[in-house]
Coordinates of C-alpha atoms in Angstrom, one line a residue:
Chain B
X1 CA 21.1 -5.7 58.9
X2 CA 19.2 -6.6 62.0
X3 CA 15.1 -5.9 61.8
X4 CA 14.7 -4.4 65.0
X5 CA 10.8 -4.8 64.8
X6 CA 11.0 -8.4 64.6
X7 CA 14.0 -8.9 67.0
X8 CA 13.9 -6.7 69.6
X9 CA 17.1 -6.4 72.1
X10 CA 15.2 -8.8 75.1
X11 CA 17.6 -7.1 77.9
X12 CA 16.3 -3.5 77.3
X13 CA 12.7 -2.7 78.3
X14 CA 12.3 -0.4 75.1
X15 CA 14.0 0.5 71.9
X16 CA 14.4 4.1 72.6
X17 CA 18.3 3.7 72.9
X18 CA 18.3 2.3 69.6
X19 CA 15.8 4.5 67.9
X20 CA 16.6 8.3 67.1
X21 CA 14.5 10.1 69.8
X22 CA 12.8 13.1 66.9
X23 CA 11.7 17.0 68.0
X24 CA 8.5 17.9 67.3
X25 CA 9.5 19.5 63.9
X26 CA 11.4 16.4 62.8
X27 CA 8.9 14.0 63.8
X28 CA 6.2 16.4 61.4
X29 CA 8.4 15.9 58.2
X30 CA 8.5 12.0 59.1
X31 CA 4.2 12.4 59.5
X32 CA 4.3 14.7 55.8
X33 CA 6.7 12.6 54.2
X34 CA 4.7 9.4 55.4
X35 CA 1.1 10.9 54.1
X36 CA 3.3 11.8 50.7
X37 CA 4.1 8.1 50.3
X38 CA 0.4 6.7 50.9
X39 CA -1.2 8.9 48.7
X40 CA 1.2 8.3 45.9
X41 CA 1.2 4.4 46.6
X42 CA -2.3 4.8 46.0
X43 CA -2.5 6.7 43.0
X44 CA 0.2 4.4 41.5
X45 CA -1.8 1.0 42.6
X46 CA -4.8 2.5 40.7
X47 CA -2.9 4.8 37.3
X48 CA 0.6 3.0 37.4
X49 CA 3.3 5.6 36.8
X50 CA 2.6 7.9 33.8
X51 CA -1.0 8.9 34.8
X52 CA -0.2 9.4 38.3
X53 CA 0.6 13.3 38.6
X54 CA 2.7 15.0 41.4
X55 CA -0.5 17.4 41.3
X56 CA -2.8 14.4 41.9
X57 CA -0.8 13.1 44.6
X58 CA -0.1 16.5 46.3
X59 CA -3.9 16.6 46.0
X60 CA -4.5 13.3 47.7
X61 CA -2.1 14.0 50.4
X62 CA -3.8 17.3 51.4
X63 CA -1.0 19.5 50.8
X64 CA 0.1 21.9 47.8
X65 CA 2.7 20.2 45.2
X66 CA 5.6 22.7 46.6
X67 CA 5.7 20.5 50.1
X68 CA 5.6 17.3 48.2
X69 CA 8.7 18.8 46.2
X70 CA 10.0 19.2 49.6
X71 CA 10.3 16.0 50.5
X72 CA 11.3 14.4 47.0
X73 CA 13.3 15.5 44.2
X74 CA 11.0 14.2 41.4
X75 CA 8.4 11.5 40.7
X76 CA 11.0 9.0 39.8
X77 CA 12.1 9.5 43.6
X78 CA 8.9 9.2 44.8
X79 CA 8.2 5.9 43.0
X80 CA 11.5 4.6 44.0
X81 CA 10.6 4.8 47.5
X82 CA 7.0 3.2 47.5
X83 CA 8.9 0.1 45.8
X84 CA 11.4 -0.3 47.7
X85 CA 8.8 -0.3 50.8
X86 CA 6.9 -2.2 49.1
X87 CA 9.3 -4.9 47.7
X88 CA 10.3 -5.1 51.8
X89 CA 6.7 -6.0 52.5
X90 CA 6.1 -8.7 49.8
X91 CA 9.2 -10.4 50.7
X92 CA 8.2 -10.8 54.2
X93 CA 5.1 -12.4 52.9
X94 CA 6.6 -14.5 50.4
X95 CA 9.1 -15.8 53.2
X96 CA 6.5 -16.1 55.8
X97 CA 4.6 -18.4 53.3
X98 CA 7.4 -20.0 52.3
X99 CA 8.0 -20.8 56.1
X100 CA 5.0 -23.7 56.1
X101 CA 5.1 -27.0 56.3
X102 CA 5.7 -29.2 53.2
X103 CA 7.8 -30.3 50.1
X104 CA 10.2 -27.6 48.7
X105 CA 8.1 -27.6 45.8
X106 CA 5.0 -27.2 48.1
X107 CA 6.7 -24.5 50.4
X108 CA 8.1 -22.5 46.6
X109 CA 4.3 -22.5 45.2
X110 CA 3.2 -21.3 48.2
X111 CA 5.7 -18.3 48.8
X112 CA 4.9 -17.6 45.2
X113 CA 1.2 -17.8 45.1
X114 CA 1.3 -15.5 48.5
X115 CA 3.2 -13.0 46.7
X116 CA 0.4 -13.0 43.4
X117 CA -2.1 -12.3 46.5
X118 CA -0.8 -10.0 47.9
X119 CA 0.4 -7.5 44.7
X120 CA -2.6 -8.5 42.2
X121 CA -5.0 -5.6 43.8
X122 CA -2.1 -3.2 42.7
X123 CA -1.6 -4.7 39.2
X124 CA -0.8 -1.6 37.6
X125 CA 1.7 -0.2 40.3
X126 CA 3.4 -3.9 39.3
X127 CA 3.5 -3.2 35.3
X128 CA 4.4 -0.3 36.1
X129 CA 7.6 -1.3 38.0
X130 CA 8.0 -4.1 35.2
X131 CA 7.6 -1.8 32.4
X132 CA 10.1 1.1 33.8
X133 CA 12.9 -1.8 34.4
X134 CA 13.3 -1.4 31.0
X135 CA 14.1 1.6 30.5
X136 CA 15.5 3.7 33.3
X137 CA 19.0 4.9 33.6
X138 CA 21.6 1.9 34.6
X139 CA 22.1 3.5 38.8
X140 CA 18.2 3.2 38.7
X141 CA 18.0 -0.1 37.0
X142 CA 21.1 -1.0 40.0
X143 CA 18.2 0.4 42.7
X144 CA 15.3 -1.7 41.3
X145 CA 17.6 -4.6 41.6
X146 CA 19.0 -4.3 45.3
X147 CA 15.0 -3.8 46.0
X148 CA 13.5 -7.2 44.0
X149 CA 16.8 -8.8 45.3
X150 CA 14.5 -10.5 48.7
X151 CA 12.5 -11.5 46.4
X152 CA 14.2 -13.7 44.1
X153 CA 16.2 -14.6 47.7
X154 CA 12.9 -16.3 49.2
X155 CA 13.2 -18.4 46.2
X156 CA 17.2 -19.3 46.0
X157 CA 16.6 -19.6 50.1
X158 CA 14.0 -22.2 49.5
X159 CA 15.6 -23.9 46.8
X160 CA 18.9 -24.0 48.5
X161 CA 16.8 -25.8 51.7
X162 CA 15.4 -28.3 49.1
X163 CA 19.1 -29.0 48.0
X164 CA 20.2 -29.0 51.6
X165 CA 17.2 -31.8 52.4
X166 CA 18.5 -34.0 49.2
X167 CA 15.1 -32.9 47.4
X168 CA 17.5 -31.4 44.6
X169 CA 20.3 -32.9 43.3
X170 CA 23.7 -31.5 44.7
X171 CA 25.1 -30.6 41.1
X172 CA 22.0 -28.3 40.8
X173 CA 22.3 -25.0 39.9
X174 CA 20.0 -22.9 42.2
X175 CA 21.4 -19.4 40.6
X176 CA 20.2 -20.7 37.3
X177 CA 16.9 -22.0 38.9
X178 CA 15.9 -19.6 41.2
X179 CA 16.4 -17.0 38.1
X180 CA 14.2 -18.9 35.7
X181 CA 11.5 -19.2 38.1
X182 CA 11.2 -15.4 38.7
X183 CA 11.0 -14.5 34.9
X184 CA 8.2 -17.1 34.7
X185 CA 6.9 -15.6 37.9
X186 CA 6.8 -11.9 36.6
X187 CA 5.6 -12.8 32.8
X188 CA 2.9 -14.3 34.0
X189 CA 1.4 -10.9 35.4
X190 CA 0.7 -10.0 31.7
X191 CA -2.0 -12.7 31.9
X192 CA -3.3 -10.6 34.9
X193 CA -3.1 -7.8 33.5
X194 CA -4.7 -8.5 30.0
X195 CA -6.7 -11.7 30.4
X196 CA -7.9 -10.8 33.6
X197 CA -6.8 -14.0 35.3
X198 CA -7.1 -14.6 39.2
X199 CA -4.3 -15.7 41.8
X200 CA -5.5 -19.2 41.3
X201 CA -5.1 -19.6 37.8
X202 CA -1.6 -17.5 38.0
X203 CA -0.6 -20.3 40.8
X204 CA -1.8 -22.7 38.7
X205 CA 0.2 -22.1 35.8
X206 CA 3.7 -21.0 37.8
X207 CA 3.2 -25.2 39.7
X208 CA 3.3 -26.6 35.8
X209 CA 6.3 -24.0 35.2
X210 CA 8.1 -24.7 38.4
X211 CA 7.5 -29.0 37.7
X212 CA 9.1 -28.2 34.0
X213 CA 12.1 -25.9 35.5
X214 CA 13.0 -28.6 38.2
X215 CA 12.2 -31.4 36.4
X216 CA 16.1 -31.9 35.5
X217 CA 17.7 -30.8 39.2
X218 CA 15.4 -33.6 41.2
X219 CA 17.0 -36.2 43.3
X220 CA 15.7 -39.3 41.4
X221 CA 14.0 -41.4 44.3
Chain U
X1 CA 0.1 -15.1 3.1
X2 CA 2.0 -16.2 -0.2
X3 CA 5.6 -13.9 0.2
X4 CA 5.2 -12.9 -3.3
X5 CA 9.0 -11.5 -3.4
X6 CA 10.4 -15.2 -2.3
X7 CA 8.1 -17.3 -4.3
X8 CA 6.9 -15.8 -7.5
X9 CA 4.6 -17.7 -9.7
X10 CA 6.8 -19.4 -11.5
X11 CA 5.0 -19.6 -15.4
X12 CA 4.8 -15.6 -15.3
X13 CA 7.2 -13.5 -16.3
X14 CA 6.0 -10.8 -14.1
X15 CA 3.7 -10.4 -10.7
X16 CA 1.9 -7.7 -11.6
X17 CA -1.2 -9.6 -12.4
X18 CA -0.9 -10.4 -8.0
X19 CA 0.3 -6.8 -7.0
X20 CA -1.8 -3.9 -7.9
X21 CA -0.7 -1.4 -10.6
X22 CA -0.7 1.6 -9.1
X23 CA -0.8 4.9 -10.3
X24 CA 1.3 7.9 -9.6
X25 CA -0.1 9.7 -7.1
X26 CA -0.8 6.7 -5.3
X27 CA 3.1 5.2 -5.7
X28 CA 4.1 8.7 -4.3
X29 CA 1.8 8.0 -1.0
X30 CA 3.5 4.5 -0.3
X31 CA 6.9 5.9 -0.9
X32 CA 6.2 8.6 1.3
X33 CA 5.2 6.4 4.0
X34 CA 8.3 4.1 3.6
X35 CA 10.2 6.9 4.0
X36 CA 8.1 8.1 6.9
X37 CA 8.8 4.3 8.5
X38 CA 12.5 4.2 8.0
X39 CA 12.9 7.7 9.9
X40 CA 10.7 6.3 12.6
X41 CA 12.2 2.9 12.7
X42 CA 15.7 4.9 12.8
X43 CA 14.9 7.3 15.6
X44 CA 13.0 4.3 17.9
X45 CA 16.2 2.4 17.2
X46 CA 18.5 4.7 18.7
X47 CA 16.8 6.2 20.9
X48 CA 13.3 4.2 22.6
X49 CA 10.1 5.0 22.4
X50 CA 9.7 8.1 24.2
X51 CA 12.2 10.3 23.4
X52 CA 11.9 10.2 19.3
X53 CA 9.4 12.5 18.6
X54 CA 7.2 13.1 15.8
X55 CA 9.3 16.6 15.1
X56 CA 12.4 14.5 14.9
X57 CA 10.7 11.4 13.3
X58 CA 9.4 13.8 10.3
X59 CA 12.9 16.1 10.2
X60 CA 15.1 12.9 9.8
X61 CA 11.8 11.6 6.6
X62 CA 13.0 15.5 5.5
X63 CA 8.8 16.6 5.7
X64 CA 6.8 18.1 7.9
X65 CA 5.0 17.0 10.7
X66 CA 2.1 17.6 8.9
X67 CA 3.0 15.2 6.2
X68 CA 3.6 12.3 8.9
X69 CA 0.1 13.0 10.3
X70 CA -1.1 12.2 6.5
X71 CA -0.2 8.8 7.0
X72 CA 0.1 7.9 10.3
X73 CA -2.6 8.9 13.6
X74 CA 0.0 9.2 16.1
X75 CA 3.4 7.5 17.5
X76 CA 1.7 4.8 18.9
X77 CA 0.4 3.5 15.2
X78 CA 4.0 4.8 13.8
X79 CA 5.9 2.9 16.5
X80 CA 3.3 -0.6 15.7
X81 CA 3.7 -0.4 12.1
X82 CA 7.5 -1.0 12.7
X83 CA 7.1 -3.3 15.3
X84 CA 5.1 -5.4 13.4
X85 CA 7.6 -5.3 9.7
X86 CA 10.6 -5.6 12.3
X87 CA 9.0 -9.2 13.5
X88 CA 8.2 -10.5 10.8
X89 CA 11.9 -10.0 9.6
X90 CA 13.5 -11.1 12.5
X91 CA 11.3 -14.4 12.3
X92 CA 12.9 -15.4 8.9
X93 CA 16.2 -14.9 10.1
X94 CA 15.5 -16.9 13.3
X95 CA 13.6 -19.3 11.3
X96 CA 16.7 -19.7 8.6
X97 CA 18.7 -20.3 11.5
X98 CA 16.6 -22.9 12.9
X99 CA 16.7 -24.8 9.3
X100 CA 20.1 -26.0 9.7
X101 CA 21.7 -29.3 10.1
X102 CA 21.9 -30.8 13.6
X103 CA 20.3 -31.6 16.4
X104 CA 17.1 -30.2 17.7
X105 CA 18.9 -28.3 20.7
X106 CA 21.6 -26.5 18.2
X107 CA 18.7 -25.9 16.2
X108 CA 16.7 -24.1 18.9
X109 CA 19.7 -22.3 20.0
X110 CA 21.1 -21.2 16.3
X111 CA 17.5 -19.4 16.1
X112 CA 17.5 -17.9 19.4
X113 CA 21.7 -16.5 18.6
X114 CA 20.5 -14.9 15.3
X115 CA 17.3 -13.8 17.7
X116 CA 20.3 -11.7 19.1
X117 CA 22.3 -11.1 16.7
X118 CA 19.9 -9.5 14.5
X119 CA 18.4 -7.4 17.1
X120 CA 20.8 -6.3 19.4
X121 CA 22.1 -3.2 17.4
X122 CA 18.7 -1.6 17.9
X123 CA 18.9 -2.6 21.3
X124 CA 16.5 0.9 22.8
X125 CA 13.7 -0.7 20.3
X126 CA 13.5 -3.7 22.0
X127 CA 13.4 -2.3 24.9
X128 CA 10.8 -0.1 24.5
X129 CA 9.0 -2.9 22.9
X130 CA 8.8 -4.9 26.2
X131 CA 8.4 -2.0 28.4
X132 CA 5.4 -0.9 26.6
X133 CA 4.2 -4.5 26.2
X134 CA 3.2 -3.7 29.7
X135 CA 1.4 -0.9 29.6
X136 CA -0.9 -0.7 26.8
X137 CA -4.8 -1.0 26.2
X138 CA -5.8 -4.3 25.8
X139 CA -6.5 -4.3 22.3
X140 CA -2.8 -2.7 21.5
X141 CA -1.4 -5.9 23.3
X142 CA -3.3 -8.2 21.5
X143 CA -2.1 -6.7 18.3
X144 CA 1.7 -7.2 19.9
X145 CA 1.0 -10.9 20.9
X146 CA -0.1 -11.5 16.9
X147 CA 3.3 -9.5 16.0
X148 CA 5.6 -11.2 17.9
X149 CA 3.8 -14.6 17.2
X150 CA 5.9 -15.5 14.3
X151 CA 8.9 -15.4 16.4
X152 CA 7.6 -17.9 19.2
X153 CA 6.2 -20.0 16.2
X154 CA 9.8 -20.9 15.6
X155 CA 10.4 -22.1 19.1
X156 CA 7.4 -24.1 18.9
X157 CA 7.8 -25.5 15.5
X158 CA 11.5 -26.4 16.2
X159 CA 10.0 -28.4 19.8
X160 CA 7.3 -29.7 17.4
X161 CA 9.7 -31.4 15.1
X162 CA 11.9 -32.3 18.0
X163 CA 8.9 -34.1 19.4
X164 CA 8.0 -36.0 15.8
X165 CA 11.9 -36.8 15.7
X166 CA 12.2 -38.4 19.1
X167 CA 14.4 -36.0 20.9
X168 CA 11.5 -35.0 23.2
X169 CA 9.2 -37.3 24.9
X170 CA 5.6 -37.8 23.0
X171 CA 3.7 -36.2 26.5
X172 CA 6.5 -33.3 26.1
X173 CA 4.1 -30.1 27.1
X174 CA 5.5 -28.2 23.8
X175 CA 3.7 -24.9 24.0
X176 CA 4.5 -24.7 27.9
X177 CA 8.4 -25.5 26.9
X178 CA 7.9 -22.8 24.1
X179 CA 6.9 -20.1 26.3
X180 CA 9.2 -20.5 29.5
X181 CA 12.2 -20.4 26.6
X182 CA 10.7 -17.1 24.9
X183 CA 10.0 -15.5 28.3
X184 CA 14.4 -16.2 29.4
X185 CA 15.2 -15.4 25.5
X186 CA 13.4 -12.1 26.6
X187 CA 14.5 -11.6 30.1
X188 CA 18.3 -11.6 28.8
X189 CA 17.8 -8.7 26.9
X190 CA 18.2 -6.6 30.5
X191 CA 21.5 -8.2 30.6
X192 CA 22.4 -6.2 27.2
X193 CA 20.9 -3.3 28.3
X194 CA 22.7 -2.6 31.9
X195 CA 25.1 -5.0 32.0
X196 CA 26.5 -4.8 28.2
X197 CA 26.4 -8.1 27.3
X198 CA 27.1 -9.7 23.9
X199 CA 25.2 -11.7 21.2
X200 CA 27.8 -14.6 22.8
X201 CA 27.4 -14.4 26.4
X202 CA 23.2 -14.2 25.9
X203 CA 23.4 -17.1 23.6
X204 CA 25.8 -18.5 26.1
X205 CA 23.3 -18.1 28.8
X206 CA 20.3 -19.1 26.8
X207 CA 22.2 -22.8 26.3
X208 CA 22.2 -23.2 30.1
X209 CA 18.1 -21.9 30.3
X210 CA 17.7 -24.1 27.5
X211 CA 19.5 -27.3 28.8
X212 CA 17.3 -26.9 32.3
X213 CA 13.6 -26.2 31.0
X214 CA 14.3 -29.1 28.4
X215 CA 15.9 -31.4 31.1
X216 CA 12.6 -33.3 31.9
X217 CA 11.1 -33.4 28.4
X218 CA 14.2 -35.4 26.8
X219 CA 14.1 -39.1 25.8
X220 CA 15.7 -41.2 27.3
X221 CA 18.5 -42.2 25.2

């Protein structure tokens, strides 16, 4: 799918031929739905899911819970979309840190330790994503999946450069990898959670997992 | 803890000078509670956390609410107090496993298959386990990280005597090792959840985790 944002058609002075032109009632429900989707990406960040009502969020919205119910079936909807958006957002900033200059190893921390800094000041919107993965129905589990899946890919992606570059072995299996390296990645947010530890000593501890992980699928030099 | 049913004192022809004698009222209390337990530990088992309630719980004991209340503050403490008889079993059977013959690899990997085995028929338990492993109050988690201790305690011990036999090197970072293994031996429970996998293919699985976070830590033969 192409990101019209980041690449816009350079022969065509705007993207208005691309972009649905909206009536003033249409563009209103986009404005309502928008101002639905802040407040409870708020309320989330600071309860996580259970404690976060519709009532709170209709409240924090400025509108009655009837036009929230407009827009979304249920909370599980509504929850569904802030990650998903979310998720989007991370991954950018993952990738973009994964972008630098540097080792594989050096470009994986740092995609990594972006993506601790940028979720940690909504910790419990991110247990509460982790704890509801394990138990939702399977088409919601399916959802969650497609939405983490650019996450996990700025990791394969970087690991599949390193093999590319001859920092990992050619026999190495980047799946396997890449899939190891997340779990570590999301179990260490329990230390965040419950031992109140920082970005750096979450980044700390994912290097020495990521050095144990790879330790097998390095090119000897 | 001395298990006094595994190891009684052998010049005594009974334990009762170790267990308390108790009287009849009080004998009534602790079977009530068993039975109490059992209906709870049936219920979570089948269906998760949420949706046993106490009504059910105390219906499937055959007593009232009332009488569940007696022994137990809420669900929370109900659902602990199995947790925490449920680990301790499954650590004997992993750590059984673990005591067989061969090398320090099959040994690790018998433990985590009857890990599996043993657990995967109450499959919604474990899953509410973990999902409510992230979102508790601090001091409920740190009574789940004593729980569950025994089981990585076989991990570690079987790393530990790998290390004293040879089969890891003496800088081998064993509690590091320990945790990346219990944290996939976790993970793949998702896999039995929403994708139906069995005991085989997650102990499959675990044998390829396993083989990369050791990879590093090996001797060289």
């Amino acid at each position: 799918m192409r990101d019209i944002a980041l690449s816009p058609a350079p022969s065509e002075s705007t993207s208005e031929t691309e972009t649905p032109r909206l009536n003033r009632r249409q563009a209103a429900k986009v404005r309502t739905r928008q101002k639905v989707l802040d407040a409870a990406r708020q309320l989330f960040a600071e309860r996580g899911y259970e404690p976060a009502t519709i009532r709170d969020i209709a409240k924090g919205a400025g509108m009655s819970t009837g036009a929230v119910f407009a827009n979304f079936q249920d909370k599980a909807e509504l929850f569904e979309a802030v990650l998903s958006t979310d998720m989007v957002k991370l991954a950018e900033t993952m990738k973009a840190a994964a972008a630098s200059e540097g080792s594989m190893r050096g470009r994986l921390l740092a995609a990594l330790a972006a993506g601790y800094h940028a979720s940690l000041e909504q910790l419990p919107l991110v247990q509460a994503v982790i704890a509801r993965s394990w138990f939702q129905p399977v088409a919601a589990e399916m959802r969650t999946r497609a939405a983490i899946k650019p996450i996990l890919s700025v990791v394969t992606d970087t690991l599949q450069a390193g093999l590319g570059e001859g920092e990992l072995r050619q026999d190495a299996d980047v799946r396997l990898l890449s899939e190891l390296i997340y779990d570590a990645f999301l179990s260490n947010y329990r230390r965040a959670a419950y031992d109140g530890w920082t970005t750096a000593q979450l980044s700390e501890r994912m290097g020495k997992q990521v050095d144990v992980i790879l330790a097998g699928a390095l090119s000897r030099q």
